[in-house]
XYZ file of C-alpha atoms in Angstrom:
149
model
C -68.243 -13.947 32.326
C -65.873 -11.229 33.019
C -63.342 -14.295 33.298
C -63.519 -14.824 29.887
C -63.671 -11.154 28.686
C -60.449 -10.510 30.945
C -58.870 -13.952 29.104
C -59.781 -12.623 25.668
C -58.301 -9.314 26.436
C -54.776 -10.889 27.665
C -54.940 -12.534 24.348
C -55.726 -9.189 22.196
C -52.680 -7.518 24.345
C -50.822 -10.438 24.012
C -51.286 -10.922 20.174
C -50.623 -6.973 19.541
C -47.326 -6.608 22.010
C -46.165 -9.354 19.457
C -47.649 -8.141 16.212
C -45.756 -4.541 17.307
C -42.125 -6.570 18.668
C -42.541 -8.211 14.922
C -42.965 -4.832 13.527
C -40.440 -3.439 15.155
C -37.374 -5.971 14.212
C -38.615 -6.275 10.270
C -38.352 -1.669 10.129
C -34.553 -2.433 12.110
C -33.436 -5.421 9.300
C -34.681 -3.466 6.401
C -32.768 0.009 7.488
C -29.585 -1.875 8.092
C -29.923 -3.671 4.875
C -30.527 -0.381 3.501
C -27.301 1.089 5.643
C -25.049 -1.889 4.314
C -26.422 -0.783 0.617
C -25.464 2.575 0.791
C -22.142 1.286 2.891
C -20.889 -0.480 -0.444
C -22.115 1.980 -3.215
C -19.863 4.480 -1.035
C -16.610 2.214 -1.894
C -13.827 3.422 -3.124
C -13.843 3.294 -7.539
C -10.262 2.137 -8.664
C -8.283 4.281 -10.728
C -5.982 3.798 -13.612
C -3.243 6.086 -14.315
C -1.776 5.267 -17.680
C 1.802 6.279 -18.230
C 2.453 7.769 -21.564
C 5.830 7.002 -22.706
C 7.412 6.987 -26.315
C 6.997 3.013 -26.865
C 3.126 3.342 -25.503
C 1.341 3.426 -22.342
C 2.012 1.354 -18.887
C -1.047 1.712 -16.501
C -0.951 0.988 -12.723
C -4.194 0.207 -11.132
C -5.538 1.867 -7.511
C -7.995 0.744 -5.536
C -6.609 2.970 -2.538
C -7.904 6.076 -0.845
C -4.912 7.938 -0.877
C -2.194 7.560 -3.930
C 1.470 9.571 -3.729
C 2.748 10.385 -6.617
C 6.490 10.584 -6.411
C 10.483 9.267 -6.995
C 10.611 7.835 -3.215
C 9.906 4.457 -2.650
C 7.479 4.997 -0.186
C 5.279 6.680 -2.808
C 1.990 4.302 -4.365
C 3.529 5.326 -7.792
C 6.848 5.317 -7.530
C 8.368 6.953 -11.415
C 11.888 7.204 -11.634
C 12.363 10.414 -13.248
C 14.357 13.590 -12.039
C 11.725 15.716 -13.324
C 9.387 14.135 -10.539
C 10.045 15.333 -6.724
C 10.132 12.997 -4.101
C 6.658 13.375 -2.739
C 5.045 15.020 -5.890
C 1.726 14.665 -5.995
C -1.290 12.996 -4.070
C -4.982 11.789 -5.459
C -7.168 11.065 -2.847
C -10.675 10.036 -2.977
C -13.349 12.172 -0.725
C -16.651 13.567 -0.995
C -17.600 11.143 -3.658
C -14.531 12.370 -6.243
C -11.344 11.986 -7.114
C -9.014 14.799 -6.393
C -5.578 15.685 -7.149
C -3.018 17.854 -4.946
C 0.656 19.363 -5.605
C 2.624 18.832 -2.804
C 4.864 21.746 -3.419
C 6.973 20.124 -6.563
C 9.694 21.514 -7.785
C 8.321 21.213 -11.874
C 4.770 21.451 -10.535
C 1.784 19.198 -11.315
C -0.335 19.978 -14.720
C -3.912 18.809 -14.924
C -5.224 19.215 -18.689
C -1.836 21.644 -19.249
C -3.309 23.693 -16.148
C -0.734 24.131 -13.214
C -2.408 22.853 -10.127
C -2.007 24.854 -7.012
C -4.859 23.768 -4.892
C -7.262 20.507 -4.859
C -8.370 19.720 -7.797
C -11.598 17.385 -8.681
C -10.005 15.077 -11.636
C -12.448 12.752 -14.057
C -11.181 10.007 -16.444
C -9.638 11.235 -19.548
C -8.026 13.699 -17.879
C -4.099 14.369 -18.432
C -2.050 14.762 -15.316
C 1.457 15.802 -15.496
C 4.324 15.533 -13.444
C 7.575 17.519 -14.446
C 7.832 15.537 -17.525
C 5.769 12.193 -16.949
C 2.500 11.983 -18.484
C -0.745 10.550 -17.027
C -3.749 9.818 -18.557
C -6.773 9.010 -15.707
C -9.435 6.706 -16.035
C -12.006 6.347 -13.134
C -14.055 2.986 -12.338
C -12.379 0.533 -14.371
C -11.514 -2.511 -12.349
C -8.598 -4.391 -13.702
C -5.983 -6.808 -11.833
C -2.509 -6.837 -13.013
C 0.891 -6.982 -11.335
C 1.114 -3.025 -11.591
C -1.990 -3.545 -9.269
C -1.326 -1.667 -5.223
């Protein structure tokens, strides 16, 4: 008899070391499903910066971190304009924004007509200026064109 009892008890053990290794792996796949979730809501949103000109508006299209704003040729948005320094500007994406920084321009950068002089958090419809070249921002709009980078 206390065959049996000891048989049934393996079983009991047995049957809960499994139920528990079970339990275990299905709480591990649902947090790093839940991880991977959060991973891609935490993406980068593109941005569009739409240059204003006299004959209309030319956007170029960001899905970067990091943009430079500037006349070198190294710069993500390269304008060809002697108002525009070198290395004028840079948006960046961190802490779930968009921000925008002067690098120490010569004709300084203008959000909404405000000189900018330290980071500033930018949203779309906002009007970024550099020297004389207009911006206007839009945030989350995902297009493809060959002004894509």
């Amino acid at each position: 008899m206390s065959g049996s009892i000891l048989l049934i008890l393996r079983l009991v053990m047995t049957l809960t070391l499994y139920a528990f290794l079970g339990w275990a792996l299905l709480t591990l796949w649902r947090d790093l499903k839940r991880q991977s979730e959060l991973v891609a809501a935490r993406q980068t949103p593109p941005i569009t910066l739409s240059h204003q000109t006299g004959e209309g508006s030319t956007p170029y299209y960001f899905s970067s971190q990091e943009i430079l704003i500037g006349r070198d040729p190294v710069c993500d948005c390269q304008m060809d304009d002697m108002t525009v320094s070198a290395s004028h500007a840079r948006l960046s994406y961190h802490h779930g924004q968009w921000w925008i920084e002067d690098l120490q321009s010569t004709n300084g950068t203008f959000l909404n007509q405000e000189p900018v002089s330290t980071p500033v958090v930018i949203t779309s419809t906002d009007e970024l200026r550099c020297g004389q070249v207009v911006f206007i921002i839009t945030i989350g709009d995902s297009q493809s064109n060959e002004t894509s980078v």
